[in-house]
């Protein structure tokens, strides 16, 4: 690329095709190669033949964005994404097509084309991970870019972090507002420690981990370390109950329920002290297996909760399909109950009434203020969790003296 060309460079776009593995299964390698060729031709017709090439290592397409103002080039990227499904290939009586995801870095003059392409590829990967068609970074210094790079590094390091015990267990208390309630209840959370010793919150790595089968391995690691790794102190503190998260992938594993039966028996603690939380946003791939696993957990004596209830429509389906006995109302709804003109207050009120009719326990998540606490109390929510109640603390610390619960948030 000449100096004049570099001066005219507005950005780099990397575009990848979706579900190519499924296309290979359905139509074979020749079909996928033909589809790639058709998409390449479309991109060259859209941006110019000399501004698009295919990256052999990844099968993605690299587009140099130049020769027009940024808004016009951004519109062309959107147009190209819309055109990909039209690049159809016929095999027999079937027309095959696909969709695409892409990433764009809008450049300054400080980086070369190679580094900009690497950043655009990171944006493309971020788009795929989030399930969106386009991620844009305004500059190499964009905070979101640095966060996405960090998340990718943590995902790549997750298996080693488990092997080297760099996953650190934390716990956040769930308070029962009934003055006659006894015992303490904590949700077990996890942070990841990198090789420099810095701890990273679940938000930095779990969303990516949950998109892979690695989440099953991580769920198993957390459950085993929370129960078996602390079996002796759990036995000594029989007033402590714990909640453990399980992804939809984990719950879909046919052997999960029986595995828990063995873990609890080995630990020698009362199963009624353990609750498992199913995150609503985590897809259950095998509902029949999930039903059996939930039934096994309930028969064992464990509680099973739907986490993030109300965040999407799937929760209502799970409520009918799975034998849960608790729901945790999504924090996004809870956070907005303080605004009477918004719909969230009415939605939470309706969810609490529904759960009461069904005989289900209700937990309000993300309770961050006294005002939210009071509103939920008036609505009939008895159990609450959030920063007003208490921040997450190292898991091992909960086995010390019980904290004073007289003043939540204190």
Short mmCIF file of C-alpha atoms in Angstrom, two decimals:
data_model
loop_
_atom_site.label_atom_id
_atom_site.label_comp_id
_atom_site.label_asym_id
_atom_site.label_seq_id
_atom_site.Cartn_x
_atom_site.Cartn_y
_atom_site.Cartn_z
CA UNK A 1 0.00 0.00 0.00
CA UNK A 2 1.43 3.38 -0.96
CA UNK A 3 1.77 6.36 1.36
CA UNK A 4 -1.08 8.05 -0.50
CA UNK A 5 -3.28 5.01 0.01
CA UNK A 6 -2.44 4.94 3.74
CA UNK A 7 -3.42 8.60 4.09
CA UNK A 8 -6.81 7.83 2.60
CA UNK A 9 -7.48 4.87 4.90
CA UNK A 10 -10.54 5.38 7.09
CA UNK A 11 -10.64 1.97 8.72
CA UNK A 12 -10.46 -1.81 8.38
CA UNK A 13 -13.40 -4.20 8.40
CA UNK A 14 -13.15 -7.95 8.99
CA UNK A 15 -16.23 -9.95 8.02
CA UNK A 16 -16.84 -13.60 8.91
CA UNK A 17 -19.55 -16.00 7.77
CA UNK A 18 -21.86 -17.68 10.27
CA UNK A 19 -22.56 -21.41 10.80
CA UNK A 20 -20.04 -22.58 8.18
CA UNK A 21 -19.64 -25.88 10.07
CA UNK A 22 -23.36 -26.59 9.63
CA UNK A 23 -23.13 -25.63 5.95
CA UNK A 24 -20.29 -28.10 5.51
CA UNK A 25 -22.40 -30.85 7.10
CA UNK A 26 -25.42 -29.95 4.97
CA UNK A 27 -23.76 -29.41 1.63
CA UNK A 28 -20.07 -30.27 1.79
CA UNK A 29 -16.80 -28.38 1.41
CA UNK A 30 -17.47 -27.51 -2.22
CA UNK A 31 -20.68 -25.69 -1.25
CA UNK A 32 -18.88 -23.64 1.42
CA UNK A 33 -16.08 -22.70 -0.99
CA UNK A 34 -18.67 -21.62 -3.55
CA UNK A 35 -20.50 -19.53 -0.97
CA UNK A 36 -17.24 -17.86 0.08
CA UNK A 37 -16.47 -17.08 -3.55
CA UNK A 38 -19.93 -15.59 -4.04
CA UNK A 39 -19.59 -13.42 -0.93
CA UNK A 40 -16.10 -12.33 -2.00
CA UNK A 41 -17.44 -11.25 -5.38
CA UNK A 42 -20.24 -9.30 -3.73
CA UNK A 43 -17.83 -7.53 -1.36
CA UNK A 44 -15.51 -6.58 -4.22
CA UNK A 45 -18.44 -5.22 -6.17
CA UNK A 46 -19.51 -3.20 -3.10
CA UNK A 47 -16.14 -1.82 -1.96
CA UNK A 48 -13.85 -2.20 -4.97
CA UNK A 49 -11.90 -5.22 -6.19
CA UNK A 50 -8.58 -3.94 -4.82
CA UNK A 51 -9.95 -3.33 -1.32
CA UNK A 52 -11.13 -6.82 -0.35
CA UNK A 53 -9.20 -10.02 0.18
CA UNK A 54 -9.80 -13.33 1.92
CA UNK A 55 -7.67 -14.20 4.97
CA UNK A 56 -6.53 -17.82 4.39
CA UNK A 57 -5.97 -18.64 8.07
CA UNK A 58 -9.47 -17.71 9.29
CA UNK A 59 -11.59 -17.76 6.15
CA UNK A 60 -12.77 -14.24 6.93
CA UNK A 61 -12.73 -11.27 4.58
CA UNK A 62 -10.63 -8.16 5.12
CA UNK A 63 -11.90 -4.87 3.69
CA UNK A 64 -9.95 -1.62 3.60
CA UNK A 65 -12.37 1.24 4.14
CA UNK A 66 -11.22 4.26 2.16
CA UNK A 67 -12.16 6.62 -0.62
CA UNK A 68 -15.25 8.05 1.10
CA UNK A 69 -16.29 9.71 4.39
CA UNK A 70 -16.81 7.44 7.40
CA UNK A 71 -20.66 7.62 7.39
CA UNK A 72 -20.77 6.48 3.77
CA UNK A 73 -18.34 3.63 4.44
CA UNK A 74 -20.28 2.58 7.54
CA UNK A 75 -23.42 2.43 5.43
CA UNK A 76 -21.59 0.23 2.90
CA UNK A 77 -20.61 -2.20 5.67
CA UNK A 78 -24.24 -2.45 6.73
CA UNK A 79 -25.29 -2.92 3.12
CA UNK A 80 -22.75 -5.73 2.69
CA UNK A 81 -24.03 -7.51 5.81
CA UNK A 82 -27.56 -7.27 4.41
CA UNK A 83 -26.43 -8.70 1.06
CA UNK A 84 -24.68 -11.80 2.43
CA UNK A 85 -27.90 -13.89 2.73
CA UNK A 86 -28.55 -13.19 -0.94
CA UNK A 87 -25.32 -14.95 -1.95
CA UNK A 88 -27.11 -18.28 -2.31
CA UNK A 89 -25.81 -21.49 -3.79
CA UNK A 90 -28.00 -24.23 -5.20
CA UNK A 91 -27.36 -27.92 -4.63
CA UNK A 92 -30.01 -30.06 -6.20
CA UNK A 93 -33.34 -28.55 -5.20
CA UNK A 94 -31.95 -26.76 -2.13
CA UNK A 95 -30.70 -23.17 -2.01
CA UNK A 96 -28.08 -22.66 0.72
CA UNK A 97 -27.22 -19.30 2.23
CA UNK A 98 -25.72 -17.83 5.36
CA UNK A 99 -25.38 -14.62 7.35
CA UNK A 100 -22.32 -12.75 8.58
CA UNK A 101 -20.81 -10.89 11.50
CA UNK A 102 -18.18 -8.19 11.26
CA UNK A 103 -15.87 -5.88 13.14
CA UNK A 104 -14.58 -2.44 12.23
CA UNK A 105 -11.74 -0.32 13.57
CA UNK A 106 -11.89 3.31 12.47
CA UNK A 107 -8.24 4.26 12.19
CA UNK A 108 -6.02 7.16 13.04
CA UNK A 109 -2.55 7.51 11.61
CA UNK A 110 -0.65 5.87 14.47
CA UNK A 111 -1.00 2.19 13.51
CA UNK A 112 -0.13 0.22 10.41
CA UNK A 113 -2.56 -1.80 8.35
CA UNK A 114 -1.43 -5.09 9.91
CA UNK A 115 -2.18 -3.96 13.46
CA UNK A 116 -5.47 -2.38 12.42
CA UNK A 117 -6.47 -5.67 10.77
CA UNK A 118 -5.70 -7.56 13.97
CA UNK A 119 -7.90 -5.15 15.93
CA UNK A 120 -10.71 -5.44 13.37
CA UNK A 121 -10.47 -9.22 13.70
CA UNK A 122 -10.87 -8.80 17.47
CA UNK A 123 -13.99 -6.70 16.83
CA UNK A 124 -15.31 -9.39 14.49
CA UNK A 125 -14.74 -12.06 17.15
CA UNK A 126 -16.50 -9.85 19.71
CA UNK A 127 -19.50 -9.53 17.39
CA UNK A 128 -19.72 -13.31 17.11
CA UNK A 129 -19.38 -13.76 20.88
CA UNK A 130 -22.17 -11.26 21.58
CA UNK A 131 -24.46 -12.62 18.88
CA UNK A 132 -24.62 -9.31 16.98
CA UNK A 133 -23.77 -8.57 13.36
CA UNK A 134 -21.37 -5.64 13.90
CA UNK A 135 -18.97 -4.31 16.52
CA UNK A 136 -17.18 -1.02 15.88
CA UNK A 137 -14.21 0.49 17.71
CA UNK A 138 -13.72 4.22 17.25
CA UNK A 139 -9.99 4.00 17.91
CA UNK A 140 -7.35 1.57 19.21
CA UNK A 141 -7.72 3.27 22.60
CA UNK A 142 -11.45 2.53 22.93
CA UNK A 143 -12.07 1.11 26.43
CA UNK A 144 -14.43 -1.52 25.03
CA UNK A 145 -11.63 -2.84 22.80
CA UNK A 146 -9.35 -3.28 25.79
CA UNK A 147 -12.16 -5.00 27.69
CA UNK A 148 -12.83 -7.38 24.78
CA UNK A 149 -9.13 -8.23 24.47
CA UNK A 150 -8.97 -8.89 28.21
CA UNK A 151 -12.03 -11.14 28.03
CA UNK A 152 -10.48 -13.12 25.18
CA UNK A 153 -7.28 -13.58 27.18
CA UNK A 154 -9.19 -14.74 30.23
CA UNK A 155 -11.21 -17.21 28.15
CA UNK A 156 -8.00 -18.61 26.69
CA UNK A 157 -6.52 -18.91 30.19
CA UNK A 158 -9.60 -20.38 31.88
CA UNK A 159 -8.56 -24.05 31.77
CA UNK A 160 -5.14 -23.23 33.19
CA UNK A 161 -6.79 -21.05 35.84
CA UNK A 162 -8.80 -24.06 37.00
CA UNK A 163 -5.78 -26.36 36.96
CA UNK A 164 -3.73 -23.83 38.94
CA UNK A 165 -6.52 -22.83 41.37
CA UNK A 166 -6.63 -19.26 40.06
CA UNK A 167 -10.41 -19.29 40.18
CA UNK A 168 -11.28 -17.59 43.46
CA UNK A 169 -14.59 -18.30 45.16
CA UNK A 170 -16.60 -15.43 46.63
CA UNK A 171 -19.99 -15.34 48.33
CA UNK A 172 -22.78 -12.75 48.50
CA UNK A 173 -25.42 -13.01 51.20
CA UNK A 174 -29.11 -13.50 50.50
CA UNK A 175 -31.01 -12.07 53.45
CA UNK A 176 -34.40 -13.27 54.65
CA UNK A 177 -36.29 -10.24 56.01
CA UNK A 178 -38.50 -12.43 58.20
CA UNK A 179 -37.31 -11.71 61.77
CA UNK A 180 -38.04 -15.32 62.72
CA UNK A 181 -35.80 -16.76 60.00
CA UNK A 182 -32.71 -18.65 61.05
CA UNK A 183 -29.51 -19.50 59.27
CA UNK A 184 -27.46 -17.69 56.65
CA UNK A 185 -27.69 -18.06 52.87
CA UNK A 186 -24.99 -17.14 50.35
CA UNK A 187 -24.69 -17.29 46.57
CA UNK A 188 -21.29 -18.62 45.52
CA UNK A 189 -19.59 -16.44 42.90
CA UNK A 190 -16.25 -16.72 41.15
CA UNK A 191 -13.49 -14.39 40.07
CA UNK A 192 -10.45 -15.24 37.95
CA UNK A 193 -6.92 -14.33 38.92
CA UNK A 194 -4.55 -13.69 36.01
CA UNK A 195 -0.87 -14.56 36.04
CA UNK A 196 0.00 -11.14 37.41
CA UNK A 197 -2.20 -11.75 40.44
CA UNK A 198 -5.00 -9.37 39.41
CA UNK A 199 -8.55 -10.60 40.04
CA UNK A 200 -11.21 -10.15 37.36
CA UNK A 201 -14.97 -10.09 37.92
CA UNK A 202 -17.26 -12.74 36.40
CA UNK A 203 -18.51 -10.18 33.86
CA UNK A 204 -15.02 -10.13 32.34
CA UNK A 205 -14.97 -13.81 31.38
CA UNK A 206 -18.20 -15.74 32.12
CA UNK A 207 -20.24 -14.41 29.15
CA UNK A 208 -17.60 -15.81 26.77
CA UNK A 209 -17.13 -19.02 28.75
CA UNK A 210 -20.90 -19.64 28.69
CA UNK A 211 -20.83 -19.67 24.88
CA UNK A 212 -18.54 -22.71 24.94
CA UNK A 213 -18.65 -26.19 26.45
CA UNK A 214 -15.95 -24.98 28.85
CA UNK A 215 -18.74 -23.69 31.10
CA UNK A 216 -19.58 -27.29 32.04
CA UNK A 217 -16.00 -27.82 33.23
CA UNK A 218 -16.07 -24.53 35.14
CA UNK A 219 -19.45 -25.28 36.74
CA UNK A 220 -18.10 -28.64 37.91
CA UNK A 221 -14.93 -27.01 39.29
CA UNK A 222 -16.91 -24.41 41.25
CA UNK A 223 -19.43 -26.90 42.62
CA UNK A 224 -16.75 -29.34 43.73
CA UNK A 225 -14.57 -26.69 45.34
CA UNK A 226 -17.53 -25.01 47.07
CA UNK A 227 -18.86 -28.29 48.51
CA UNK A 228 -16.06 -30.87 48.70
CA UNK A 229 -13.30 -28.31 49.12
CA UNK A 230 -15.08 -26.91 52.19
CA UNK A 231 -16.90 -30.02 53.42
CA UNK A 232 -15.39 -29.89 56.91
CA UNK A 233 -16.35 -26.26 57.64
CA UNK A 234 -19.76 -26.71 56.01
CA UNK A 235 -20.37 -29.58 58.43
CA UNK A 236 -19.31 -27.41 61.37
CA UNK A 237 -21.54 -24.47 60.34
CA UNK A 238 -24.88 -26.16 59.73
CA UNK A 239 -26.61 -22.76 59.73
CA UNK A 240 -25.04 -21.86 56.37
CA UNK A 241 -26.89 -22.52 53.11
CA UNK A 242 -25.24 -22.02 49.72
CA UNK A 243 -26.52 -21.32 46.20
CA UNK A 244 -24.54 -22.58 43.23
CA UNK A 245 -25.01 -21.50 39.61
CA UNK A 246 -25.36 -23.99 36.78
CA UNK A 247 -25.55 -23.13 33.13
CA UNK A 248 -28.10 -24.51 30.69
CA UNK A 249 -25.32 -26.56 29.10
CA UNK A 250 -24.46 -28.13 32.45
CA UNK A 251 -28.10 -28.85 33.27
CA UNK A 252 -28.45 -30.52 29.84
CA UNK A 253 -25.70 -33.03 30.72
CA UNK A 254 -27.45 -36.35 31.32
CA UNK A 255 -25.15 -37.28 34.22
CA UNK A 256 -25.20 -33.98 36.09
CA UNK A 257 -27.88 -34.81 38.66
CA UNK A 258 -26.35 -38.13 39.67
CA UNK A 259 -22.97 -36.45 39.92
CA UNK A 260 -24.41 -34.03 42.48
CA UNK A 261 -25.89 -36.95 44.43
CA UNK A 262 -22.39 -38.41 44.74
CA UNK A 263 -20.79 -35.08 45.68
CA UNK A 264 -23.32 -34.37 48.42
CA UNK A 265 -22.99 -37.90 49.81
CA UNK A 266 -19.22 -37.57 49.85
CA UNK A 267 -19.43 -34.21 51.63
CA UNK A 268 -21.82 -35.59 54.23
CA UNK A 269 -23.98 -32.47 54.51
CA UNK A 270 -27.73 -31.98 54.41
CA UNK A 271 -28.83 -31.50 50.74
CA UNK A 272 -31.49 -29.04 51.95
CA UNK A 273 -28.65 -26.58 52.59
CA UNK A 274 -27.80 -26.43 48.88
CA UNK A 275 -29.64 -24.52 46.17
CA UNK A 276 -28.86 -24.63 42.46
CA UNK A 277 -29.61 -21.62 40.26
CA UNK A 278 -30.43 -21.91 36.56
CA UNK A 279 -29.57 -18.74 34.68
CA UNK A 280 -32.52 -17.89 32.41
CA UNK A 281 -30.28 -16.43 29.71
CA UNK A 282 -28.28 -19.66 29.46
CA UNK A 283 -29.89 -21.95 26.88
CA UNK A 284 -30.94 -25.47 27.86
CA UNK A 285 -30.02 -27.65 24.89
CA UNK A 286 -31.60 -30.91 26.09
CA UNK A 287 -34.84 -30.22 27.96
CA UNK A 288 -35.65 -33.89 28.74
CA UNK A 289 -32.25 -34.33 30.42
CA UNK A 290 -32.68 -31.01 32.22
CA UNK A 291 -36.05 -32.13 33.60
CA UNK A 292 -34.54 -35.37 34.90
CA UNK A 293 -31.62 -33.51 36.51
CA UNK A 294 -33.89 -30.99 38.23
CA UNK A 295 -36.11 -33.80 39.48
CA UNK A 296 -33.04 -35.64 40.78
CA UNK A 297 -31.88 -32.53 42.65
CA UNK A 298 -35.33 -31.95 44.16
CA UNK A 299 -35.67 -35.63 45.16
CA UNK A 300 -32.26 -35.36 46.80
CA UNK A 301 -33.59 -32.47 48.89
CA UNK A 302 -31.86 -29.56 47.17
CA UNK A 303 -33.65 -26.37 46.17
CA UNK A 304 -33.65 -25.26 42.52
CA UNK A 305 -34.11 -21.63 41.49
CA UNK A 306 -34.60 -19.82 38.21
CA UNK A 307 -32.06 -16.99 38.15
CA UNK A 308 -32.59 -13.68 36.28
CA UNK A 309 -36.31 -14.40 36.04
CA UNK A 310 -38.07 -11.85 33.87
CA UNK A 311 -35.02 -11.08 31.74
CA UNK A 312 -36.53 -12.98 28.81
CA UNK A 313 -39.45 -15.14 27.73
CA UNK A 314 -37.68 -18.47 28.31
CA UNK A 315 -38.12 -18.18 32.07
CA UNK A 316 -41.87 -18.69 31.82
CA UNK A 317 -41.32 -21.82 29.73
CA UNK A 318 -38.82 -23.14 32.27
CA UNK A 319 -41.29 -22.36 35.04
CA UNK A 320 -43.76 -24.80 33.50
CA UNK A 321 -41.23 -27.39 32.31
CA UNK A 322 -38.90 -27.59 35.31
CA UNK A 323 -39.79 -28.45 38.90
CA UNK A 324 -38.20 -25.36 40.48
CA UNK A 325 -39.24 -24.03 43.87
CA UNK A 326 -37.69 -20.54 43.77
CA UNK A 327 -37.28 -17.63 41.36
CA UNK A 328 -34.77 -14.79 41.53
CA UNK A 329 -36.25 -11.69 39.90
CA UNK A 330 -33.91 -10.14 37.36
CA UNK A 331 -31.84 -7.26 38.68
CA UNK A 332 -32.64 -5.11 35.67
CA UNK A 333 -36.30 -5.13 36.71
CA UNK A 334 -35.53 -4.67 40.40
CA UNK A 335 -33.28 -1.66 39.78
CA UNK A 336 -36.14 0.26 38.15
CA UNK A 337 -38.94 -0.33 40.65
CA UNK A 338 -38.13 3.11 42.09
CA UNK A 339 -39.62 4.75 38.99
CA UNK A 340 -43.43 4.52 39.32
CA UNK A 341 -44.06 5.69 35.76
CA UNK A 342 -42.02 2.85 34.28
CA UNK A 343 -43.39 -0.62 33.71
CA UNK A 344 -40.87 -2.48 35.82
CA UNK A 345 -42.69 -1.84 39.09
CA UNK A 346 -45.92 -3.36 37.74
CA UNK A 347 -44.00 -6.27 36.20
CA UNK A 348 -42.25 -7.08 39.48
CA UNK A 349 -45.57 -6.76 41.35
CA UNK A 350 -47.17 -9.21 38.91
CA UNK A 351 -44.24 -11.66 39.14
CA UNK A 352 -44.36 -11.64 42.93
CA UNK A 353 -48.12 -12.31 42.87
CA UNK A 354 -47.65 -15.12 40.33
CA UNK A 355 -44.97 -16.79 42.44
CA UNK A 356 -47.12 -16.48 45.54
CA UNK A 357 -49.98 -18.25 43.74
CA UNK A 358 -47.59 -21.00 42.65
CA UNK A 359 -46.07 -21.39 46.09
CA UNK A 360 -42.58 -20.37 44.97
CA UNK A 361 -39.98 -18.54 47.02
CA UNK A 362 -38.93 -15.16 45.58
CA UNK A 363 -35.55 -13.44 45.81
CA UNK A 364 -35.04 -9.85 44.69
CA UNK A 365 -31.61 -9.42 43.09
CA UNK A 366 -29.45 -6.30 42.76
CA UNK A 367 -30.99 -4.54 45.74
CA UNK A 368 -28.74 -1.50 45.76
CA UNK A 369 -30.59 1.00 47.96
CA UNK A 370 -32.88 1.34 50.96
CA UNK A 371 -35.63 2.61 48.65
CA UNK A 372 -35.55 -0.58 46.54
CA UNK A 373 -35.43 -2.67 49.72
CA UNK A 374 -38.53 -0.96 51.11
CA UNK A 375 -40.48 -1.22 47.84
CA UNK A 376 -39.76 -4.93 47.48
CA UNK A 377 -40.72 -5.49 51.11
CA UNK A 378 -44.07 -3.78 50.47
CA UNK A 379 -44.60 -6.00 47.42
CA UNK A 380 -44.09 -9.09 49.55
CA UNK A 381 -40.53 -10.04 48.59
CA UNK A 382 -38.99 -11.66 51.65
CA UNK A 383 -35.52 -12.58 50.42
CA UNK A 384 -33.12 -10.06 48.95
CA UNK A 385 -29.60 -9.83 47.61
CA UNK A 386 -27.46 -6.93 46.45
CA UNK A 387 -24.90 -4.33 47.46
CA UNK A 388 -27.33 -2.74 49.93
CA UNK A 389 -27.47 -6.10 51.70
CA UNK A 390 -23.74 -6.71 51.40
CA UNK A 391 -20.94 -7.00 48.88
CA UNK A 392 -19.37 -10.27 47.82
CA UNK A 393 -16.72 -11.51 50.25
CA UNK A 394 -14.15 -14.33 49.99
CA UNK A 395 -16.01 -17.62 50.32
CA UNK A 396 -13.82 -18.93 53.13
CA UNK A 397 -14.65 -15.88 55.25
CA UNK A 398 -18.34 -16.80 55.63
CA UNK A 399 -17.39 -19.64 57.95
CA UNK A 400 -16.29 -17.19 60.62
CA UNK A 401 -18.62 -15.54 63.17
CA UNK A 402 -22.04 -14.62 61.79
CA UNK A 403 -22.28 -10.92 60.90
CA UNK A 404 -24.82 -8.60 62.54
CA UNK A 405 -27.89 -8.67 60.27
CA UNK A 406 -29.80 -5.90 62.05
CA UNK A 407 -28.93 -3.25 59.47
CA UNK A 408 -28.73 -4.37 55.83
CA UNK A 409 -26.25 -2.35 53.85
CA UNK A 410 -24.37 -1.32 56.95
#
